[in-house]
Structures are given as C-alpha cells and as structure tokens.
Short mmCIF file of C-alpha atoms and ligand atoms in Angstrom, two decimals:
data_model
loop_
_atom_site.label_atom_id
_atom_site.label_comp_id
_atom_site.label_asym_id
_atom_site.label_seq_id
_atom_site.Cartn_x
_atom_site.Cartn_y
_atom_site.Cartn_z
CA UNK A 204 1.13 -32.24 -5.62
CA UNK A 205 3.53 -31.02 -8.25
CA UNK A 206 6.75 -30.12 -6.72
CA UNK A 207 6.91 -26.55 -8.17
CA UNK A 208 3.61 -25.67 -6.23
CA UNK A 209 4.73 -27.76 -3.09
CA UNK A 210 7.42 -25.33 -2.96
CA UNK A 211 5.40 -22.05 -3.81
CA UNK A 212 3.30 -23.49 -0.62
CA UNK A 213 5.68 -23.81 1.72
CA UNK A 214 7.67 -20.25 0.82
CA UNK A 215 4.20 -18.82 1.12
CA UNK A 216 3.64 -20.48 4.36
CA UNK A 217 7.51 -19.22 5.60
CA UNK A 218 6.67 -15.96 4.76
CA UNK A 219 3.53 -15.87 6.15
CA UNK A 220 5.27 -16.87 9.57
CA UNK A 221 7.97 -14.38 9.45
CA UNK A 222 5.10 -12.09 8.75
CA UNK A 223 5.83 -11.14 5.76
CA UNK A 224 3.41 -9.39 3.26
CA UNK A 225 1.54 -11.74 1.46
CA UNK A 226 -0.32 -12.25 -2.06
CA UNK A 227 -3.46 -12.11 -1.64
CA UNK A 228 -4.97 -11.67 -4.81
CA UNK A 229 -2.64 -12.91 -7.65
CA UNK A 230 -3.49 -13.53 -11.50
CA UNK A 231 -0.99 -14.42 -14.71
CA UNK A 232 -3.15 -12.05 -16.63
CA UNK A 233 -2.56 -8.88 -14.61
CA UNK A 234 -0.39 -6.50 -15.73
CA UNK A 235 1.81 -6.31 -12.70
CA UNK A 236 2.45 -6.05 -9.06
CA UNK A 237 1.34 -3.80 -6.57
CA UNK A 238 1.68 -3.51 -3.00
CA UNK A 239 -1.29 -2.17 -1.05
CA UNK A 240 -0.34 -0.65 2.16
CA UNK A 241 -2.99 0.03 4.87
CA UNK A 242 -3.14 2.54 7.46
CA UNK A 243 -7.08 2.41 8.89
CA UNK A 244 -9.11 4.84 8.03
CA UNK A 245 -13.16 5.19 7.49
CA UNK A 246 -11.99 2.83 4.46
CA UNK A 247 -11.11 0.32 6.74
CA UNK A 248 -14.36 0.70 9.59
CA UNK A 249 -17.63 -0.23 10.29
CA UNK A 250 -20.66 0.79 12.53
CA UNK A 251 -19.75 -1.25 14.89
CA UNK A 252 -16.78 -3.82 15.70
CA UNK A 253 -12.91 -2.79 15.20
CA UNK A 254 -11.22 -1.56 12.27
CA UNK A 255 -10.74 -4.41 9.15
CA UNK A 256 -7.40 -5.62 8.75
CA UNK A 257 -5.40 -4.87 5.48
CA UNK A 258 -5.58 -8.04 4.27
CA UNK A 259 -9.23 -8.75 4.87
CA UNK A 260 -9.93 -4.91 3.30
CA UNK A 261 -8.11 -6.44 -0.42
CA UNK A 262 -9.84 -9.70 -0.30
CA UNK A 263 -13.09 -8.03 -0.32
CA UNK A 264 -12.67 -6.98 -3.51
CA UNK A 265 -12.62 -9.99 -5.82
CA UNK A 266 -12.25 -7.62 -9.21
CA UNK A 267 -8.58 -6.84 -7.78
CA UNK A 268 -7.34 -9.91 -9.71
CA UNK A 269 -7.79 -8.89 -12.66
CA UNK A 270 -5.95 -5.85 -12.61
CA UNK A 271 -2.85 -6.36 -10.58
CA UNK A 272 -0.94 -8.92 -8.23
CA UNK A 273 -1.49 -7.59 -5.18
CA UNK A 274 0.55 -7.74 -2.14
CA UNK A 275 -0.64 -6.40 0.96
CA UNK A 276 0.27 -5.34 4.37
CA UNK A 277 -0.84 -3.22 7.25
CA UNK A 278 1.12 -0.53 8.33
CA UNK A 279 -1.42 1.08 10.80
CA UNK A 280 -4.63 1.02 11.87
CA UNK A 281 -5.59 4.34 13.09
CA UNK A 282 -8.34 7.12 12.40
CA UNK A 283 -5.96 9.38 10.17
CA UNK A 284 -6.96 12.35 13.13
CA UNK A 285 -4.90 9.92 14.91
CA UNK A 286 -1.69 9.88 12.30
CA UNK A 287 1.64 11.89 13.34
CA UNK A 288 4.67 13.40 12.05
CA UNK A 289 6.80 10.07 13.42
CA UNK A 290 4.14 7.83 11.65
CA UNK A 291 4.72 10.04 7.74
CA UNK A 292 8.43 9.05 8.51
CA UNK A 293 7.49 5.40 8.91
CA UNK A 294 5.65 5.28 6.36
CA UNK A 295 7.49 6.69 3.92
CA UNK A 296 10.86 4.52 4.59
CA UNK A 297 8.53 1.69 4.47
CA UNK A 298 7.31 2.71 0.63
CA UNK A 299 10.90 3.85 -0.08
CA UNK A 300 12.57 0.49 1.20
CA UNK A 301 10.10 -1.48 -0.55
CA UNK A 302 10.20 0.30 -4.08
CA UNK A 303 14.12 0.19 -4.14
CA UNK A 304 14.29 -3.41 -3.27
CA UNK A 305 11.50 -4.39 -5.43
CA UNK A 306 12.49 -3.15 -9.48
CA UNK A 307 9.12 -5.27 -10.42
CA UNK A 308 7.45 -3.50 -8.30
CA UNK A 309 4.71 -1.15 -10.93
CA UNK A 310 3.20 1.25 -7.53
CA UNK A 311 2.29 1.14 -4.23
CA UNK A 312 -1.22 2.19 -2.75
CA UNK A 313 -1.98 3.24 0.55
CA UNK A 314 -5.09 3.19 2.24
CA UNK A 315 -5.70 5.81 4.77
CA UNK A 316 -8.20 7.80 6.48
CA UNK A 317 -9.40 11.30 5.49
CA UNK A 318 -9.57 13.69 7.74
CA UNK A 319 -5.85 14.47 7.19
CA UNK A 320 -5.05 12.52 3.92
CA UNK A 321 -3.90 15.60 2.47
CA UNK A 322 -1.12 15.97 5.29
CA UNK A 323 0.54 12.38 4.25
CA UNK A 324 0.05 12.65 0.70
CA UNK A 325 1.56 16.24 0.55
CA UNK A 326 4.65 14.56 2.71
CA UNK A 327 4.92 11.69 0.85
CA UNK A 328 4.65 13.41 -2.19
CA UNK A 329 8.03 15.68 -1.50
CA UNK A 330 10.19 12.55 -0.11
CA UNK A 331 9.38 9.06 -1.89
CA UNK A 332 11.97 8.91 -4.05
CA UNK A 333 10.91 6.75 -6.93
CA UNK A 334 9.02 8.01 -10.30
CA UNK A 335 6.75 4.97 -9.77
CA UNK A 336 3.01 5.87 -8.70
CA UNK A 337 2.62 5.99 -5.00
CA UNK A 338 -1.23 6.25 -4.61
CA UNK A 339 -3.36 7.61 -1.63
CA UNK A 340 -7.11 5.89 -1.65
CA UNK A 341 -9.96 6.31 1.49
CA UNK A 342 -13.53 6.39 1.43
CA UNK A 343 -16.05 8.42 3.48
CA UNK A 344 -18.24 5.95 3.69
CA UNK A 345 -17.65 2.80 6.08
CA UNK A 346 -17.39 -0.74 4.56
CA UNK A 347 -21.04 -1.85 5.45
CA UNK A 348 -23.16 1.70 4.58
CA UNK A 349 -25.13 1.39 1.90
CA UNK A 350 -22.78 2.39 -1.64
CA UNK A 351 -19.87 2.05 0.27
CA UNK A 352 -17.54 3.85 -1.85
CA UNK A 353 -14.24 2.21 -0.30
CA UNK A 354 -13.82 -0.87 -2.22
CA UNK A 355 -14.08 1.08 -5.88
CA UNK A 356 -11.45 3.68 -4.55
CA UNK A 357 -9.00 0.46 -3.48
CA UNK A 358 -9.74 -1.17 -6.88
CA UNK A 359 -9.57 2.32 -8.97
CA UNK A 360 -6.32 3.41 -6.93
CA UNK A 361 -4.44 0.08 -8.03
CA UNK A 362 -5.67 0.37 -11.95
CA UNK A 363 -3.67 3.98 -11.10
CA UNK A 364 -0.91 2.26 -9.87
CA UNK A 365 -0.81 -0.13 -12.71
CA UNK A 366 -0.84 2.76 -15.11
CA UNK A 367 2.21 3.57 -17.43
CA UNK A 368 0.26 7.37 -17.65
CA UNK A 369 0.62 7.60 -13.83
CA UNK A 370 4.56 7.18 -13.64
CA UNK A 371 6.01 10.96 -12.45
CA UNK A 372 3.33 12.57 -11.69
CA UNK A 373 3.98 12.70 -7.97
CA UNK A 374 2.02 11.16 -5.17
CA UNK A 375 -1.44 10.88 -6.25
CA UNK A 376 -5.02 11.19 -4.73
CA UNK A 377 -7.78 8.87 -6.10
CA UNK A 378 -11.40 8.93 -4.63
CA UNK A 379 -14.29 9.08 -6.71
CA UNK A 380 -13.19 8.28 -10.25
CA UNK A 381 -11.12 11.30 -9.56
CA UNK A 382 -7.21 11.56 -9.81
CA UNK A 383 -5.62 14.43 -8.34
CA UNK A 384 -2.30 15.99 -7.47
CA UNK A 385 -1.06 15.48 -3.61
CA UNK A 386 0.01 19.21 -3.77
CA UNK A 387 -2.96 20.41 -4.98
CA UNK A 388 -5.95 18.28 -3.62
CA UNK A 389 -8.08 19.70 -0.99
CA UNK A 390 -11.02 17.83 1.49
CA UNK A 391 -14.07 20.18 0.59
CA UNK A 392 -16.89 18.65 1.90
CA UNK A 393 -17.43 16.98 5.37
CA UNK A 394 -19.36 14.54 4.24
CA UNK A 395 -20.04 13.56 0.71
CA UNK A 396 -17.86 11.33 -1.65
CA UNK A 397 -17.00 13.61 -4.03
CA UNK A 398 -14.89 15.57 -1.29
CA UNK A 399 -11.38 15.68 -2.62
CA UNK A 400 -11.09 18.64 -4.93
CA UNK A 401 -8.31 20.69 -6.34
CA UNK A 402 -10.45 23.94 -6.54
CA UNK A 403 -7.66 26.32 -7.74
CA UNK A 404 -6.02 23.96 -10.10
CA UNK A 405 -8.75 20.91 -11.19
CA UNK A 406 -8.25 17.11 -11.11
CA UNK A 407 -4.69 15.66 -12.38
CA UNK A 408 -6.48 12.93 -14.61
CA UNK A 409 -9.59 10.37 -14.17
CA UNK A 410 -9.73 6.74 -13.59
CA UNK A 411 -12.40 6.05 -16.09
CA UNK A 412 -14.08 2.80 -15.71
CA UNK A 413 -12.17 2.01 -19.44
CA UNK A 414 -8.64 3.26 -19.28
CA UNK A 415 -6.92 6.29 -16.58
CA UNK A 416 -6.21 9.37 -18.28
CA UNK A 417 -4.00 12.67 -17.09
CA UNK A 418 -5.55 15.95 -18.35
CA UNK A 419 -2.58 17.29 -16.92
CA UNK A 420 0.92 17.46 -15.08
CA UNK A 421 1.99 19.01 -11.72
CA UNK A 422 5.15 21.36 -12.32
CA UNK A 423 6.24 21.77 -9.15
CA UNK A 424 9.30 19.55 -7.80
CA UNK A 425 8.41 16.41 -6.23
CA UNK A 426 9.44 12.74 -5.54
CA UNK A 427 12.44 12.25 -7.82
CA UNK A 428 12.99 15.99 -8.09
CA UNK A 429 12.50 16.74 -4.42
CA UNK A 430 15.20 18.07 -2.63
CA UNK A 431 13.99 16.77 0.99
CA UNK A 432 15.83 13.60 1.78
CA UNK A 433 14.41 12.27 5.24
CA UNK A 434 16.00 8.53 5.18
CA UNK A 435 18.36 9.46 8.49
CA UNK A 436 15.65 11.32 10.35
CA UNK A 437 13.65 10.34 13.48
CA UNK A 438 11.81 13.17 13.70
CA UNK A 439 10.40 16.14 11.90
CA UNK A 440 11.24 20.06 12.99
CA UNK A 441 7.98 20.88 15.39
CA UNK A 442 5.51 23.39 13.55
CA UNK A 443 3.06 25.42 15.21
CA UNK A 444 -0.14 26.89 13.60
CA UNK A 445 -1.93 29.57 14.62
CA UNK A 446 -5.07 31.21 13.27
CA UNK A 447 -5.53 35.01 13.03
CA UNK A 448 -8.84 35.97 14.09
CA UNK A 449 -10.66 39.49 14.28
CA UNK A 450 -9.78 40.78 17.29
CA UNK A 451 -6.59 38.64 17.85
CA UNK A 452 -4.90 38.65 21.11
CA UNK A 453 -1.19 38.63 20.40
CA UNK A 454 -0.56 36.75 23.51
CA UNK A 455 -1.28 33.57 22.11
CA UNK A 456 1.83 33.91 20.42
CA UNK A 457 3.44 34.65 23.07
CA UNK A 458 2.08 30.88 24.72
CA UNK A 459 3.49 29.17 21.17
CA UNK A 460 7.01 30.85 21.46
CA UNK A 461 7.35 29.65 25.14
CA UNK A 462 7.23 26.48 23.54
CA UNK A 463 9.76 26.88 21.13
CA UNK A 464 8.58 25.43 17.89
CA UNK A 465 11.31 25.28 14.90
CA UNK A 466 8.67 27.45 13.10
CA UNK A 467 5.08 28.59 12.96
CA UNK A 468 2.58 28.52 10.17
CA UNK A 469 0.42 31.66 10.79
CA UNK A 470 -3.14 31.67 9.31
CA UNK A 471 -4.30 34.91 7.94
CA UNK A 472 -7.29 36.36 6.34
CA UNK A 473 -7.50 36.87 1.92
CA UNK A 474 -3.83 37.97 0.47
CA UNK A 475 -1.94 37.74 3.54
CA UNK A 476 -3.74 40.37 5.08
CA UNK A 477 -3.66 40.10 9.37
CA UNK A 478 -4.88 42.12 12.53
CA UNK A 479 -3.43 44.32 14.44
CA UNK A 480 -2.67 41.52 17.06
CA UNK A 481 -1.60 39.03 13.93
CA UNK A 482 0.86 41.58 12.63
CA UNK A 483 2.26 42.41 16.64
CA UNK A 484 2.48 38.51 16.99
CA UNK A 485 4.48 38.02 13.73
CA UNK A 486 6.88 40.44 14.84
CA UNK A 487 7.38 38.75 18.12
CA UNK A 488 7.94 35.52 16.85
CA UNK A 489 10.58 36.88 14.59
CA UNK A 490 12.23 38.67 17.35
CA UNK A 491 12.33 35.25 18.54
CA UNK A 492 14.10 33.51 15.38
CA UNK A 493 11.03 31.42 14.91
CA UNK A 494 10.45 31.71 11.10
CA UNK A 495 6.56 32.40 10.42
CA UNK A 496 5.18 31.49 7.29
CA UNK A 497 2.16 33.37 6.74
CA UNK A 498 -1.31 30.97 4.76
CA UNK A 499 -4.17 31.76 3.60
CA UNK A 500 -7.93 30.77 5.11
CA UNK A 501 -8.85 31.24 1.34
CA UNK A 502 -8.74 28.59 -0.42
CA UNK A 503 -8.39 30.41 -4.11
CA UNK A 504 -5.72 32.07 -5.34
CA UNK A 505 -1.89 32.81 -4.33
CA UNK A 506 -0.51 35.49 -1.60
CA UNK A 507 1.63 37.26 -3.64
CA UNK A 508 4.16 40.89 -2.51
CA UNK A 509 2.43 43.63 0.12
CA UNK A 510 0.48 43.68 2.71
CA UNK A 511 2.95 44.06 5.62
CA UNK A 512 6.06 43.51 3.42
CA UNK A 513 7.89 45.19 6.35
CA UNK A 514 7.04 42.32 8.63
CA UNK A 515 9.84 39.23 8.92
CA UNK A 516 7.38 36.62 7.59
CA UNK A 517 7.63 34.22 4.73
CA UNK A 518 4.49 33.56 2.23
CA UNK A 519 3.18 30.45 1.75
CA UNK A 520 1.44 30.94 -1.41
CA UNK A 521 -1.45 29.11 -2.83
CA UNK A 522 -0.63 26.41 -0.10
CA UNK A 523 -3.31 26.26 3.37
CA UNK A 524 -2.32 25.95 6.40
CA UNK A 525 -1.79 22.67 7.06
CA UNK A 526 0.11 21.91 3.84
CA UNK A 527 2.32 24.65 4.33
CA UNK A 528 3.04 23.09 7.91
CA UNK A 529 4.27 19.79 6.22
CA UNK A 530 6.51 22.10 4.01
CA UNK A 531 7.48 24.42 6.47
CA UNK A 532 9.05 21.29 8.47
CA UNK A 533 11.21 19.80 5.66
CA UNK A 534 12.23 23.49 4.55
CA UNK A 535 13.58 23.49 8.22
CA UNK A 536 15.66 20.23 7.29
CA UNK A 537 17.60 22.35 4.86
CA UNK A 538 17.77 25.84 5.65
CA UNK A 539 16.55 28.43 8.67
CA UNK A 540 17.35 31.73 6.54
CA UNK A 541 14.21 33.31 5.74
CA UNK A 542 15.03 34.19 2.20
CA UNK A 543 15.81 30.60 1.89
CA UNK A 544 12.57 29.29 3.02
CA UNK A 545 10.96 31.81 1.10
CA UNK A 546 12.69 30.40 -1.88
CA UNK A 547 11.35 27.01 -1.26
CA UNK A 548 7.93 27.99 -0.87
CA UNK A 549 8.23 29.53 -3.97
CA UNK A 550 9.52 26.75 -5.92
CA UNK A 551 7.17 24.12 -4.16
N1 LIG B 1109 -12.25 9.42 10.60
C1 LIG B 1109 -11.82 9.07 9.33
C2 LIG B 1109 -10.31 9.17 9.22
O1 LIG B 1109 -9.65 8.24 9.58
C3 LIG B 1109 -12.47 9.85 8.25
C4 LIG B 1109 -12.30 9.16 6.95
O2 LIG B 1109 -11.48 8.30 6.76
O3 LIG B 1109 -13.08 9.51 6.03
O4 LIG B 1109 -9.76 10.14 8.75
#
C-alpha cells in the first residue's frame, strides 16, 4: 500500500474510533464538502424495524458522489413531534461550531422529520450565524414505500448546499424539487409530497434536475443579520399557545398564567379578530406581565392596526402560531417591553 493512503486509512480509522463524523461518500470531481446532519424523521423510517442511522440514510444514495463530499453524522433520531426547544439549541451550536471551524466547509444539510420542520428551520434560520446554506430536507414517505421521495430530497438538498446561488438566503427548505424560505414555508397537506408551501409568498427558488435557481430573496433579517445570539444559552424563554375558539372560556388562561410562561402566543380568528372570552383572557394575561402575541388561524395575509387596539397585545403578523412561538422566545432573549417585541415582529 502506498504510504499516503496507509495514512488516510489509519486517520480514517482514528476518527472513526473517536467517533468522529466520517466521509462517506467522497469524489475529486465534486464541487465541495458538505456535512449532512441527521435528526430521524419519516426520512429516516420504515414500516417496520427502527429508524436508519445517518450514515446508512447517505450511503443509500450512490448519486451523492457526484455532487459533493459528504460528511455525515447523526445528531438525533427522533420523530420531529418528538424534537424540543433544548434539542434547536443543540443543534444549532452543533451547525454553528462546525461551520466556523470548517472555512471549506460549502453547507450543511439536515435531515429531519416533518411534522414540525417548520419550528427548527424557522429557529435555525434566525441564529446560525454563517451566510453559508444551512438546508432542511425530510420526506413523507418512508424509505421502503413505493416512490420514496426521501433519497431525491437528501440528494437535491446537498446540490442546494453546493450552490453558489444558495449562499444568504437564510435557512432553506427543500422537498419536492422545491426550495423555499424557512420564514415563509408552511406544511399544507397531511399527506402528500408536495406539502411544503409558502402560500402567501411562493417558493424561494427550484432545484431543477439541471442547475438550482432563486426566483427570489427573503428580506427579512436572518442568519448573519439576525440579532438573536443563543451560543451561552441552555434554554429557551417557555411559550405558551393558546387557541381562541367560539365560545372561549377565559379560564383557560387563567390555567396558562398559573404556570407562568415568559409569554403566550394567542391564536385568533382572520385579522386579529377574538371572542369575548379571547379578548377578557388577553387582558388578564397582561395584567399579569405575560406579553401575548396575538396569530392568525389564517394562513393568508398579515394582521395589521384595529381590532382591539386597546388591548395590551402584540401582533404577530403574517407569521402562525407556531412560528411566532419560536420568535416570541428569542424576542424574550432581548427585550420584555411590548413596544419592543412589537418592533421585532415587525422587522422579522
Ligand atoms: N412523523 C414524522 C416526523 O418525524 C413525519 C415526517 O417526517 O414526515 O415528523
């Protein structure tokens, strides 16, 4: 054996002792590196049998070597219902540790479930702190159904990665050919594989099957112009949401003050509008000091001035619930004033 590969063999074998991340699909011809990080997922299962590991999940998918050098490791392996606010943390120290310490480094994907993919991708999206593509990929179909569409998402998400087009444009969601914005993207469909939509706002770009293309940029601050810096925290400020509901008993508010969340994300019906009970429960809360941040169940369109202007709530926009949650606890890392958290949701 030639020395030089004698020596690649045994630093890959060291590495792969200390458990390090390893190649596992490597080329000269690709056009860079890429680290793959996996989280579980439906991308990641099967009928039956346990979860694939991340490494097994790349080498499936011989076509990777042609596009990239791809490193992979496996951060989780979870249903993303399963994923918490201590696991986005993890995760995104993990991406930001590895893209400072790595300047050859062209993006990162990361595999992960669906059912809240929108969640970590938002989160991600307002603290990695590199211009370099950070890509979210999952599938809603398992690895052995029939047009699994897994392995083409993987494969797609690292020619994203790759891409020179895809540097800045935030944290990125690619399923289905599709590229779209981590702020923007919604899950619209509970089952089919064209699911991830950005109804409001339309897809960020395409990965064609010749070349990825952007159709458009997000304007709104993120990665390198996010203000959120979360590299010294443990944990996130706990959010609450609660849903407005004809009828709605204003005691349930009551319940979620008792347990004194930071804030509360308050779901209301089209504009802002709430009940009787939703507009008695908002006022509680702010007799509290619990900031409430009032969302949409709409999906089109932003809350914007009256109704209930009077009431000590802050508007979340064109953001849903749930996104406005992730926001709503990094807001909290920086400010507790409600014209200042009103000015964030604004901005982002
Ligand atoms: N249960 C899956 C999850 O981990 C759904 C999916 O990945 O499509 O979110």
């Amino acid at each position: 054996m030639n020395p030089l590969r004698h020596s690649a063999t045994a630093l890959a074998l060291l590495l792969a002792l200390a458990g390090v991340a390893r190649p596992v699909c490597a080329q000269a011809t690709t056009q860079g590196d890429v680290l793959v990080l996996t989280t579980g997922g439906t991308i990641a299962s099967r009928a039956t049998g346990p979860m694939t590991d991340g490494a097994s999940l790349v080498r499936g998918i011989p076509a990777l070597a042609t596009v990239a050098s791809v490193r992979v490791d496996e951060v989780f392996r979870v249903p993303s219902s399963q994923m918490t606010p201590p696991d986005w943390l993890r995760l995104v120290k993990r991406i930001n540790a590895e893209l400072a310490s790595a300047p050859r480094l062209r993006g990162v994907v990361v595999t992960h479930g669906t059912d809240t993919m929108e969640e970590t991708a938002f989160f991600l999206n307002l603290t990695v702190r590199d211009a370099r593509p950070v890509v979210v990929v999952g599938s809603m179909r398992g690895g052995d159904e029939v047009s699994a569409d897994g392995p083409a998402n993987i494969l797609n998400g690292v020619r994203v990665a790759v891409s020179e087009s895809a540097k800045g444009q935030g944290v990125l969601v690619v399923l289905n050919e599709d590229i779209s914005a981590a702020r923007d993207v919604w899950k619209t469909d509970n089952r089919r594989v064209d699911t991830f939509r950005s109804p409001e706002r339309g897809f960020l770009g395409a990965a064609d099957p010749d070349s990825v293309v952007f159709f458009r940029r997000t304007v709104q601050p993120h990665t390198t112009t996010s203000e959120f810096d979360v590299t010294r925290l443990e944990t996130l400020p706990a959010v609450e949401i609660l849903t407005d509901y004809a009828g709605f008993d204003s005691t349930v508010m009551r319940a979620a003050i008792e347990r004194r969340p930071r804030g509360i994300v308050f779901t209301s019906f089209a504009g802002g509008r709430l009940s009787g009970g939703g507009q008695a429960a908002v006022r509680m809360a702010g007799a509290a000091g619990i900031p409430v941040v009032v969302a949409s169940r709409v999906p089109g369109g932003r809350i914007v001035g009256a109704p209930h202007s009077g009431l000590p709530r802050i508007l979340a926009r064109d953001l849903p619930p749930h996104k406005a949650r992730v926001l709503l606890m990094l807001a909290l890392t920086r400010t507790t004033d409600r014209a200042g958290l009103q000015q964030i949701f604004d901005r982002y």
